[in-house]
PDB file of C-alpha atoms and ligand atoms in Angstrom:
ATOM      1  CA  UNK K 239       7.950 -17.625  22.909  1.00 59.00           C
ATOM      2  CA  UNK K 240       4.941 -17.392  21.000  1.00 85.00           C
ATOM      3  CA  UNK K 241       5.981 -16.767  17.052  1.00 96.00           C
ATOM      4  CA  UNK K 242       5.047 -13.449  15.753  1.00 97.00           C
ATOM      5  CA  UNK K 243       2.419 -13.467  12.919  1.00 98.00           C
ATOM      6  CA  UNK K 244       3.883 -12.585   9.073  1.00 98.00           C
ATOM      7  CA  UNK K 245       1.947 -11.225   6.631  1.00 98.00           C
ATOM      8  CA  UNK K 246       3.645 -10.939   3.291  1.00 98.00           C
ATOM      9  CA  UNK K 247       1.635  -9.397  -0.220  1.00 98.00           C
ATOM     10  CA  UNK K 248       2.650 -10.983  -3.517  1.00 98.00           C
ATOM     11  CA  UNK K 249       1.923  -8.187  -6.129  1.00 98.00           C
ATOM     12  CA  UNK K 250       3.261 -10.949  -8.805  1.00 98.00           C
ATOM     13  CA  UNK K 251       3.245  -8.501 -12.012  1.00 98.00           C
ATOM     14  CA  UNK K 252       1.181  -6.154 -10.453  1.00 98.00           C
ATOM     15  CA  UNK K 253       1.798  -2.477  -9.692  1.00 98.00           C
ATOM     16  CA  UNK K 254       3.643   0.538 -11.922  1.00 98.00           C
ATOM     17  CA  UNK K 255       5.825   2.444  -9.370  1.00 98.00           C
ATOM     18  CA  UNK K 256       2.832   5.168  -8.948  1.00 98.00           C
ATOM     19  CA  UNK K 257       0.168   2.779  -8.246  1.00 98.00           C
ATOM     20  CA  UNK K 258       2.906   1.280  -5.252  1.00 98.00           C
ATOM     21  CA  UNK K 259       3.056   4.305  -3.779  1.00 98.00           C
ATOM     22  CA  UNK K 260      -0.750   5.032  -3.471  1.00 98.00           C
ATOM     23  CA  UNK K 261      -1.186   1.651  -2.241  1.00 98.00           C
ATOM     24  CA  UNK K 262       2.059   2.459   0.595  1.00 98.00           C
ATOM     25  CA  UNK K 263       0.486   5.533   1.419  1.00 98.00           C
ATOM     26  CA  UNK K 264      -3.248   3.600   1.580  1.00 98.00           C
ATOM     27  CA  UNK K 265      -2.038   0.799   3.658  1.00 98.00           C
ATOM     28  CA  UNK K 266       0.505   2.163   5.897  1.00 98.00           C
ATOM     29  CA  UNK K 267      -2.142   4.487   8.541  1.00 97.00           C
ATOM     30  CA  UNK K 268      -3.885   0.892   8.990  1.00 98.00           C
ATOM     31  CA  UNK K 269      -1.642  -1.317  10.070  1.00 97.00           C
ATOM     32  CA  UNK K 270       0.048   1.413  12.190  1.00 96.00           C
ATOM     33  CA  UNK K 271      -0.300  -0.351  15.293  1.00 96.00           C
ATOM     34  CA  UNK K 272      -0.051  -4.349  14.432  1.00 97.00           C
ATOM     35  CA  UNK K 273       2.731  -6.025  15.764  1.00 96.00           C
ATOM     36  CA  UNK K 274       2.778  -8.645  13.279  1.00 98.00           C
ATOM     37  CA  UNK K 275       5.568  -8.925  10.662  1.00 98.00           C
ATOM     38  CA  UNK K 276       4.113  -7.380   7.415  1.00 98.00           C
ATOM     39  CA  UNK K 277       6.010  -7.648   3.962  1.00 98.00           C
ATOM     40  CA  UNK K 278       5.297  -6.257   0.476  1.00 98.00           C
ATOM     41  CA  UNK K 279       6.956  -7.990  -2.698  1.00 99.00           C
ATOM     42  CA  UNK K 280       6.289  -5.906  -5.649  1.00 98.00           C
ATOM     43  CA  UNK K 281       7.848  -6.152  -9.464  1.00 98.00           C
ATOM     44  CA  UNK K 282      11.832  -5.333  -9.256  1.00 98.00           C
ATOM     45  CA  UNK K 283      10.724  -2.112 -10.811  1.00 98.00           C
ATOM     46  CA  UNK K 284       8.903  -0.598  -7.712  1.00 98.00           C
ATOM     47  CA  UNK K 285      11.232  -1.883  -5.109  1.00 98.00           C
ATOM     48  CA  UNK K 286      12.671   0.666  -4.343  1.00 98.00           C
ATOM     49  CA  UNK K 287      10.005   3.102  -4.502  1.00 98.00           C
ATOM     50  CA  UNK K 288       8.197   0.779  -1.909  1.00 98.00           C
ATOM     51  CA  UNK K 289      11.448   0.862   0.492  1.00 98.00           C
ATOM     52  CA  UNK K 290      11.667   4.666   0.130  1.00 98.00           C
ATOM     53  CA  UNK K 291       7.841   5.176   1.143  1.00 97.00           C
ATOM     54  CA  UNK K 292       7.405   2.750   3.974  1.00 97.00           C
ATOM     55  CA  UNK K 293      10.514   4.429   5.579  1.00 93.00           C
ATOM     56  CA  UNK K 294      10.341   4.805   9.324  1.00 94.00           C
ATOM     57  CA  UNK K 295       7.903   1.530   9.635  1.00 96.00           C
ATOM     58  CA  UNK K 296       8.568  -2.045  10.218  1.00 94.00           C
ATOM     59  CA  UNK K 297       7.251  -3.198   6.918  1.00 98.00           C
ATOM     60  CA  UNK K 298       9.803  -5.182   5.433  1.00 98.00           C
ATOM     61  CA  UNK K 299      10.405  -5.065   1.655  1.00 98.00           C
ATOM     62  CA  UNK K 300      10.974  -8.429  -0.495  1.00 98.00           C
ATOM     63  CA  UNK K 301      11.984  -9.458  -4.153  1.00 98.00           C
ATOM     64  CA  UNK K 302       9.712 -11.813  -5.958  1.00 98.00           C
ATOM     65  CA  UNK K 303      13.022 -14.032  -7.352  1.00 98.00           C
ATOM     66  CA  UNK K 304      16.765 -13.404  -7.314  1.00 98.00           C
ATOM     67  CA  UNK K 305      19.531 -15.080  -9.379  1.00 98.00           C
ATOM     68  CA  UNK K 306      21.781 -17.630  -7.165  1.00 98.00           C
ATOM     69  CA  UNK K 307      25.407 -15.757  -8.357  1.00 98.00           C
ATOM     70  CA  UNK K 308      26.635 -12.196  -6.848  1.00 98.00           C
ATOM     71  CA  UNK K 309      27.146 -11.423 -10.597  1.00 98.00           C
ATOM     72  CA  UNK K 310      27.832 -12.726 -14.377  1.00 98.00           C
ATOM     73  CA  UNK K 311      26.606 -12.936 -17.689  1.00 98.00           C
ATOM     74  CA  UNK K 312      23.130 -13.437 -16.711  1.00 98.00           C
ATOM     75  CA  UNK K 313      20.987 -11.228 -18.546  1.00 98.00           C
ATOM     76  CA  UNK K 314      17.441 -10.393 -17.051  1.00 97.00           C
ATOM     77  CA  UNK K 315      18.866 -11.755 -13.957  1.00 98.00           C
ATOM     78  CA  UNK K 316      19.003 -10.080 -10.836  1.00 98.00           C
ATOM     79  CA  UNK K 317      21.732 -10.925  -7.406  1.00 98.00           C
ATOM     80  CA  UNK K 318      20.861 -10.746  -3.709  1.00 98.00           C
ATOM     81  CA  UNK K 319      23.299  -7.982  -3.538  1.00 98.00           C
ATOM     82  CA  UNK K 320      22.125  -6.185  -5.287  1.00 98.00           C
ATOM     83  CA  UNK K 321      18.487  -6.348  -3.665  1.00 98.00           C
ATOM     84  CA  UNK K 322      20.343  -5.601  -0.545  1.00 98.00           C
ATOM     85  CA  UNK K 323      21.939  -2.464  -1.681  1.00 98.00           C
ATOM     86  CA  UNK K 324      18.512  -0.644  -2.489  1.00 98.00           C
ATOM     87  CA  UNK K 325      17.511  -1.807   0.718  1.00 98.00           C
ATOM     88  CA  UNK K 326      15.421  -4.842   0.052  1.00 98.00           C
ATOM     89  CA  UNK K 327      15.132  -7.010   3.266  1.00 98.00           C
ATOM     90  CA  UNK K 328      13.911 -10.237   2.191  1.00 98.00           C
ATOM     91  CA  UNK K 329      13.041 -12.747  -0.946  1.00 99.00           C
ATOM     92  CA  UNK K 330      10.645 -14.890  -2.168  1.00 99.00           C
ATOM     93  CA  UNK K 331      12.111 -18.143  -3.837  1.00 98.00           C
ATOM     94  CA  UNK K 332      10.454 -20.950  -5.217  1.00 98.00           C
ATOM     95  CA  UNK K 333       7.026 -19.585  -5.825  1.00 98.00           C
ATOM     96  CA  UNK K 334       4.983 -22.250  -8.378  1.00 97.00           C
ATOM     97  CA  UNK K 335       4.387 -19.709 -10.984  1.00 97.00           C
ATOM     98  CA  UNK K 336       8.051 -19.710 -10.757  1.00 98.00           C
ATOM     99  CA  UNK K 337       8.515 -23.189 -10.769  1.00 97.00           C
ATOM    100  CA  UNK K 338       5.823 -23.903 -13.454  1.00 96.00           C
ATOM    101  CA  UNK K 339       6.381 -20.761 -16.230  1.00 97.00           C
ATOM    102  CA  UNK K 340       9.937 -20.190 -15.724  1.00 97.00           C
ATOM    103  CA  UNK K 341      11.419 -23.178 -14.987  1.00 97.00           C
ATOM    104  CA  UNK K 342      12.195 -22.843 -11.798  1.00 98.00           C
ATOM    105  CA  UNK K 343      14.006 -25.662 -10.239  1.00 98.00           C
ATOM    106  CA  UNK K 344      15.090 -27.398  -6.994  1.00 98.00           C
ATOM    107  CA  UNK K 345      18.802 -27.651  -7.924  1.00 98.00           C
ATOM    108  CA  UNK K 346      18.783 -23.703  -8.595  1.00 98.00           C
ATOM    109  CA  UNK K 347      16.893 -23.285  -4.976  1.00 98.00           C
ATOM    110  CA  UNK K 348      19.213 -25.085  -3.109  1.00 98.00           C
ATOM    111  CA  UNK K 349      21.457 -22.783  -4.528  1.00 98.00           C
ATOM    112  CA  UNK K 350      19.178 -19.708  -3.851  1.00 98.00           C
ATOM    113  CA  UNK K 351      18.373 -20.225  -0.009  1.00 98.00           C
ATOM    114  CA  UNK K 352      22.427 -19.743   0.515  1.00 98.00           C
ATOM    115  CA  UNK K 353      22.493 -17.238  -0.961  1.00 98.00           C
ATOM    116  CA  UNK K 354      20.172 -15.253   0.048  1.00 98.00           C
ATOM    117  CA  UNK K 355      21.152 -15.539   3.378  1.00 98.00           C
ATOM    118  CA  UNK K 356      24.923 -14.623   2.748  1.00 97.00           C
ATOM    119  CA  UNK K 357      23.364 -11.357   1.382  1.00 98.00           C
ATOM    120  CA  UNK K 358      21.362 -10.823   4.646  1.00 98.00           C
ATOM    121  CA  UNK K 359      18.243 -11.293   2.579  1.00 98.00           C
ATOM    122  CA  UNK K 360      15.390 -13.452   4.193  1.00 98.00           C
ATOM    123  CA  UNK K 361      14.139 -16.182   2.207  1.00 98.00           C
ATOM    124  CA  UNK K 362      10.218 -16.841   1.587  1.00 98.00           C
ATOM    125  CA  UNK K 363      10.475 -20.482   0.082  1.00 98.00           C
ATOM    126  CA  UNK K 364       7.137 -21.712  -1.328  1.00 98.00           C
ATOM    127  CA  UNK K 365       6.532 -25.064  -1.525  1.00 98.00           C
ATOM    128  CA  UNK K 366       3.367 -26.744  -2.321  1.00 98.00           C
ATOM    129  CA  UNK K 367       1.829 -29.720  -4.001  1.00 98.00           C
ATOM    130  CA  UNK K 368      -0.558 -30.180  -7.284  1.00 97.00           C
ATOM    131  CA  UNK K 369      -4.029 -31.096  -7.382  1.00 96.00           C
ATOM    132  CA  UNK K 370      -3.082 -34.557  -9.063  1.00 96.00           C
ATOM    133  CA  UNK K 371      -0.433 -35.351  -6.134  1.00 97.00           C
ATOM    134  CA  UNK K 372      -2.717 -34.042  -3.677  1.00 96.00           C
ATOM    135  CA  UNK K 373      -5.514 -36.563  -4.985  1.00 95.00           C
ATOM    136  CA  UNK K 374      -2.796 -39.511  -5.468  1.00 97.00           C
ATOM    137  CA  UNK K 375      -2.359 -38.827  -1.707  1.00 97.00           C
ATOM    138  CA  UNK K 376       1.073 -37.766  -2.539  1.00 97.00           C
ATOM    139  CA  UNK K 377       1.091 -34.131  -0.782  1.00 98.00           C
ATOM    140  CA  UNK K 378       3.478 -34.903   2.394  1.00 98.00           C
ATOM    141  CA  UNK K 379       5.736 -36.735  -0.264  1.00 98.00           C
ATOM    142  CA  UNK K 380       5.914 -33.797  -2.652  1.00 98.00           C
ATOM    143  CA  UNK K 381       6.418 -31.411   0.533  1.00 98.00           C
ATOM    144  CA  UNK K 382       9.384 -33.579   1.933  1.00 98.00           C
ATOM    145  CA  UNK K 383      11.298 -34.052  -1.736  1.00 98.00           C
ATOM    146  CA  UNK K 384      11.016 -30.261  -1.972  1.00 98.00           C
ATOM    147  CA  UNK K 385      12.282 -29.131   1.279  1.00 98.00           C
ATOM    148  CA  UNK K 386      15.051 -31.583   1.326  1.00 98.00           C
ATOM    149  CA  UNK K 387      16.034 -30.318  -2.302  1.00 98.00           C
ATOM    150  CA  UNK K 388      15.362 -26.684  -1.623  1.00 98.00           C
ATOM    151  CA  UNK K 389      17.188 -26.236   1.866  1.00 98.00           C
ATOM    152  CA  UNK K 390      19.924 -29.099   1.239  1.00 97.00           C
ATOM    153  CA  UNK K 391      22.679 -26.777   1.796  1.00 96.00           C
ATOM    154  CA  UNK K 392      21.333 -24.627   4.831  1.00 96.00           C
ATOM    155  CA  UNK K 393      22.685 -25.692   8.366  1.00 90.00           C
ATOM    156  CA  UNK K 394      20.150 -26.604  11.374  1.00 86.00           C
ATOM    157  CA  UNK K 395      20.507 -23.083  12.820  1.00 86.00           C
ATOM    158  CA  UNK K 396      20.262 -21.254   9.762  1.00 93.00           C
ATOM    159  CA  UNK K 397      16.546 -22.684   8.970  1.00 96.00           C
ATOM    160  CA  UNK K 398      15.195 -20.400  11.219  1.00 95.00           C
ATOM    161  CA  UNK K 399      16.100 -17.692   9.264  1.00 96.00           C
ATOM    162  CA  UNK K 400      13.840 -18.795   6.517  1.00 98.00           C
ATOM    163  CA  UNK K 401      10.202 -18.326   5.842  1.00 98.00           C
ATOM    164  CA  UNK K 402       8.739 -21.441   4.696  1.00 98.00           C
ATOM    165  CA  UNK K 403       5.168 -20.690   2.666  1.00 98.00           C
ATOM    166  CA  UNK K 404       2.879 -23.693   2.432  1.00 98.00           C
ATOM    167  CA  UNK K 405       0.886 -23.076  -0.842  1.00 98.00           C
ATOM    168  CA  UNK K 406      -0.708 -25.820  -2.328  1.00 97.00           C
ATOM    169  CA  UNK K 407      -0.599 -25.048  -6.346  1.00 97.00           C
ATOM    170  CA  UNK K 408      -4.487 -25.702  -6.554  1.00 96.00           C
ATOM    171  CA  UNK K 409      -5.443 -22.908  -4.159  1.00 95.00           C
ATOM    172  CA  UNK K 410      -3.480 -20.056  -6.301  1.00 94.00           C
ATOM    173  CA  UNK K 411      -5.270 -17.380  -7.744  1.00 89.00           C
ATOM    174  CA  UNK K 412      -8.269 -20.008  -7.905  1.00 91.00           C
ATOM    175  CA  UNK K 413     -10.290 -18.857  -5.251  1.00 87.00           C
ATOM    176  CA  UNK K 414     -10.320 -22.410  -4.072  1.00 90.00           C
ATOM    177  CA  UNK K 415      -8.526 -22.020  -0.286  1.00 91.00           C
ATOM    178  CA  UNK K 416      -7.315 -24.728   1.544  1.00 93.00           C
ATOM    179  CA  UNK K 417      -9.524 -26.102   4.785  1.00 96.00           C
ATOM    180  CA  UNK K 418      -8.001 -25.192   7.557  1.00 97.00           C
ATOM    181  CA  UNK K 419      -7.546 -28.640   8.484  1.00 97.00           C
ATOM    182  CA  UNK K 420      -5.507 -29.330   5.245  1.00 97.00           C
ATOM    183  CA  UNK K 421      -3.472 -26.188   5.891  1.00 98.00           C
ATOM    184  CA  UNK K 422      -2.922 -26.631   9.144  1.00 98.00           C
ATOM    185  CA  UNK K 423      -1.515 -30.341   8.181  1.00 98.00           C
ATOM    186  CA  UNK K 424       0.796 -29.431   5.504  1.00 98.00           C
ATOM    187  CA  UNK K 425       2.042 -27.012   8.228  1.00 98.00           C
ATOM    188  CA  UNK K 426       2.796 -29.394  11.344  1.00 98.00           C
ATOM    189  CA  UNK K 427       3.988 -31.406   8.416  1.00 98.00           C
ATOM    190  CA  UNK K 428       6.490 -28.563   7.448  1.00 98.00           C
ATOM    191  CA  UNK K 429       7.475 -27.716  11.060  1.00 98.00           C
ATOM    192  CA  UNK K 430       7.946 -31.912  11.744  1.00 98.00           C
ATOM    193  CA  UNK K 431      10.609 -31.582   8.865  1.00 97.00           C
ATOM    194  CA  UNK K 432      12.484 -28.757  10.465  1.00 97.00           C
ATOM    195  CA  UNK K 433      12.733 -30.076  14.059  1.00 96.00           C
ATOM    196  CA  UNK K 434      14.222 -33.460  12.443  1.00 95.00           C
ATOM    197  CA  UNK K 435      16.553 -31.020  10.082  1.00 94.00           C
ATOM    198  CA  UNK K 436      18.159 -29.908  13.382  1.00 94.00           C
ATOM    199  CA  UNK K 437      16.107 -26.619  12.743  1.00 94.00           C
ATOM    200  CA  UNK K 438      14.209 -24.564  15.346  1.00 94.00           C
ATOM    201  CA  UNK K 439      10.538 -26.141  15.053  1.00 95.00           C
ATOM    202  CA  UNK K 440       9.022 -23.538  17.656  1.00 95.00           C
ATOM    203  CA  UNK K 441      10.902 -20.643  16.242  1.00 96.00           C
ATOM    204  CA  UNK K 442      10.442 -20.989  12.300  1.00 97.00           C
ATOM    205  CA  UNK K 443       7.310 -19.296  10.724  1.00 98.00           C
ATOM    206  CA  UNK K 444       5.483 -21.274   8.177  1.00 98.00           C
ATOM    207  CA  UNK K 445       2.623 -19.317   6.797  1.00 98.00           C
ATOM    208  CA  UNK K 446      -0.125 -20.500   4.299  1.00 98.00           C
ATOM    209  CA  UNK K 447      -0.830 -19.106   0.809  1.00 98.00           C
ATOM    210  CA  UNK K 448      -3.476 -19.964  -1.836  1.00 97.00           C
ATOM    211  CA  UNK K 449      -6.484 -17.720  -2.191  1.00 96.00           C
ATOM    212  CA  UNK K 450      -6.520 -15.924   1.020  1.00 97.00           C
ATOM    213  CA  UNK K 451      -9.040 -12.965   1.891  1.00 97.00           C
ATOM    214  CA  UNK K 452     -10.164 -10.958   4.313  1.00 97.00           C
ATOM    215  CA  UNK K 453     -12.576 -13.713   5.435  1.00 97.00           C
ATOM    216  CA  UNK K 454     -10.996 -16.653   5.599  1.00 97.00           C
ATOM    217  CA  UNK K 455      -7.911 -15.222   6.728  1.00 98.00           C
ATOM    218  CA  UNK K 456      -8.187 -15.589  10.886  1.00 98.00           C
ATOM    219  CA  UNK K 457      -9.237 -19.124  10.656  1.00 98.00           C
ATOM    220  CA  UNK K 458      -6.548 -20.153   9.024  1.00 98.00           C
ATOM    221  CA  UNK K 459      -3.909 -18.013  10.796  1.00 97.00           C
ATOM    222  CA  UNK K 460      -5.851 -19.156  14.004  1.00 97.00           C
ATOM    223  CA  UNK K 461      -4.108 -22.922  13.132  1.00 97.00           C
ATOM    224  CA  UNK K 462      -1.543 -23.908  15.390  1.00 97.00           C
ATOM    225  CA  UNK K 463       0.844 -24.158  13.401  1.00 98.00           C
ATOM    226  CA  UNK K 464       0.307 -21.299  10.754  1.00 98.00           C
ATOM    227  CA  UNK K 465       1.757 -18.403  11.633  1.00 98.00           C
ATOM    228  CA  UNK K 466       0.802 -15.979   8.544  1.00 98.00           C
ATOM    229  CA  UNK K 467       0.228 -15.962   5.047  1.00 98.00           C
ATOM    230  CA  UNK K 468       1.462 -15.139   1.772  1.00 98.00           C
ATOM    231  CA  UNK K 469      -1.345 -12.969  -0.242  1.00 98.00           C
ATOM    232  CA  UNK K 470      -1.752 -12.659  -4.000  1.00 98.00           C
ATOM    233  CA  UNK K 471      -4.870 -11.288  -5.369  1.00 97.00           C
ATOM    234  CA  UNK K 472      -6.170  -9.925  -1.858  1.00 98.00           C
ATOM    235  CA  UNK K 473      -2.945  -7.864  -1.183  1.00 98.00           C
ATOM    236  CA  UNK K 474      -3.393  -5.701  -4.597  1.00 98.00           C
ATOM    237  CA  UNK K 475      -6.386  -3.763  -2.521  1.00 98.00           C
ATOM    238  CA  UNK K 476      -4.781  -1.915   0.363  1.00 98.00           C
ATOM    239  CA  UNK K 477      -7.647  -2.155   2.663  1.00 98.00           C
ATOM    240  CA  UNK K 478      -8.507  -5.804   1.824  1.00 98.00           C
ATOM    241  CA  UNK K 479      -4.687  -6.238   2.537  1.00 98.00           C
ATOM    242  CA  UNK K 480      -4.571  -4.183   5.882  1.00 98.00           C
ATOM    243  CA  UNK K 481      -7.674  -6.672   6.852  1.00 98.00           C
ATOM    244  CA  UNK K 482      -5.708  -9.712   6.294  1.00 98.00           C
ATOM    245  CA  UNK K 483      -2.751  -8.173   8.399  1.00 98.00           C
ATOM    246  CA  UNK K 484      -5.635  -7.342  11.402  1.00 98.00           C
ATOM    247  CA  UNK K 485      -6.869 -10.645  11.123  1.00 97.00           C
ATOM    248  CA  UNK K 486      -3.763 -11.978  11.786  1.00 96.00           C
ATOM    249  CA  UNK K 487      -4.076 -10.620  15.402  1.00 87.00           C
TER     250      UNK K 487
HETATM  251  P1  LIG O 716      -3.536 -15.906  -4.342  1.00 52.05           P
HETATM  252  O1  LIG O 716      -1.954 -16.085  -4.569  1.00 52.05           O
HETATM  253  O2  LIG O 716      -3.710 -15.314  -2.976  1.00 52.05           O
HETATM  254  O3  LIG O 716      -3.976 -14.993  -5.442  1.00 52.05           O
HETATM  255  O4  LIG O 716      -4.131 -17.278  -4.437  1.00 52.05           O
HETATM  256  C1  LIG O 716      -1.134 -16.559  -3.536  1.00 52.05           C
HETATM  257  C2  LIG O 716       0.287 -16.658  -4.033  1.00 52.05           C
HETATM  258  O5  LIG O 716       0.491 -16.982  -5.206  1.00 52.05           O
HETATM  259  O6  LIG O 716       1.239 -16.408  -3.265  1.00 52.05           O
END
C-alpha cells in the first residue's frame, strides 16, 4: 500500500492564540479535499485553540516537545498526558533547535519516544546531521547513532507508529534545501535502518525538513522514499502552507 503523504507545520515560537486561529480559518477551505496527512504544531499556548478550530477535519494537532514523566517536580515542563487530554494527537521530539539551545539529548529521547506512545501521542523524531559531519562524510554515521539512541527502547512493531523527520541541521531556517538526491539518501538510509530494526520499512513515513517552500516542495516529496515534510518558515503563511500540502499530491 502506497504510504499516505504527511505534511506537518512547525510554528517554532510563532503564533499568539489569535493569529492561530486566522491562520486555521485561512488554511482549512484549501486543503479541504487533500487526502494527505496534514499536522500543525504551534507554541503549547495555542494548542488548544488550534484543536478547537480545526474540529470536524482530519488535521491532526502536535506539541513541539513534551517532558518524558506523566508528572513531577518539573517546572516549565509539560507530560504527554497531558497533551492528550486537550486533545493533542501527536509530538514532535528531537527537533535540533531542541537539541542545540535546550539541551536536548538522546538519553532523554529514548525516554520520550515511549512515552509518547503510551499516551497515544504520535511521535515526529527529527534527526539530522551538521554541516561539519556532513562535509567529514559523516552524515549516515550521525543518522544511525541517533536513531539507535533515540528509538532504543521502541519494539519492531511499534516503529511504525513513529514519524521519522530527516532534517539536516544546515538546511533549517537557512534557505539552503537539501538536493533531492541528498534527501532522498538520508531517507532510504532512514527506512534501511527500520527494516533491519524489525520495523515496517514500507509502512513508516519519513518526511524531509530544512527550508521547504512552495517550490521545491513536489520534487522532493516526489523522492521515493520521502513521504512528506516538516515546514518551518513556509508553514507561518497559510496559503504558502496549503501549497506545500497540494504539492504533496
Ligand atoms: P525551515 O524549518 O522550514 O524554516 O527550514 C524546518 C524545521 O525546523 O522543521
Amino acid at each position: 500500500m502506497p504510504r499516505t503523504p504527511y505534511i506537518a507545520a512547525n510554528w517554532k515560537m510563532h503564533k499568539t492564540v489569535a493569529e492561530a486561529g486566522e491562520f486555521v480559518d485561512a488554511l482549512l477551505p484549501q486543503i479541504a479535499a487533500t487526502q494527505n496527512d496534514v499536522a500543525i504544531c504551534p507554541p503549547f499556548t495555542a494548542l488548544s485553540a488550534v484543536v478547537e478550530r480545526r474540529h470536524g477535519t482530519a488535521v491532526k494537532v502536535a506539541a513541539q516537545n513534551m517532558h518524558e514523566e506523566g508528572s513531577g517536580a518539573f517546572t516549565g515542563e509539560v507530560s504527554a498526558p497531558m497533551l492528550g487530554e486537550v486533545g493533542v494527537e501527536a509530538v514532535v521530539l528531537g527537533h535540533s533547535e531542541r537539541r542545540q539551545y535546550f539541551g536536548e539529548t538522546d538519553e532523554a529521547l529514548a525516554r520520550k519516544v515511549p512515552a509518547a506512545l503510551e499516551a497515544g501521542l504520535e511521535p515526529i523524531l527529527c534527526v539530522g546531521e551538521s554541516e561539519d559531519a556532513r562535509d567529514a562524510g559523516q552524515t549516515d554515521a550521525v543518522l544511525e547513532r541517533q536513531l539507535q539512541a533515540d528509538l532504543a527502547e521502541v519494539v519492531g512493531g511499534k516503529l511504525g507508529v513513529v514519524v521519522i523527520a530527516y532534517e539536516p541541521i544546515w538546511a533549517i531556517g537557512t534557505g539552503r534545501t537539501a538536493t533531492p538526491e541528498q534527501a532522498q539518501e538520508a531517507c532510504a538510509f532512514i527506512r534501511d535502518f527500520v527494516r533491519e530494526r524489525g520495523g515496517p520499512g514500507e509502512a513508516v513515513r519519513i518526511i524531509y525538513g530544512g527550508s521547504v517552500k512552495p517550490g521545491n516542495a513536489a520534487e522532493l516529496i516526489g523522492q521515493p522514499d520521502i513521504d512528506g515534510a516538516l515546514v518551518g518558515g513556509a508553514s507561518l503563511d497559510a496559503d504558502d502552507f496549503a501549497a506545500i500540502v497540494k504539492a504533496a499530491g
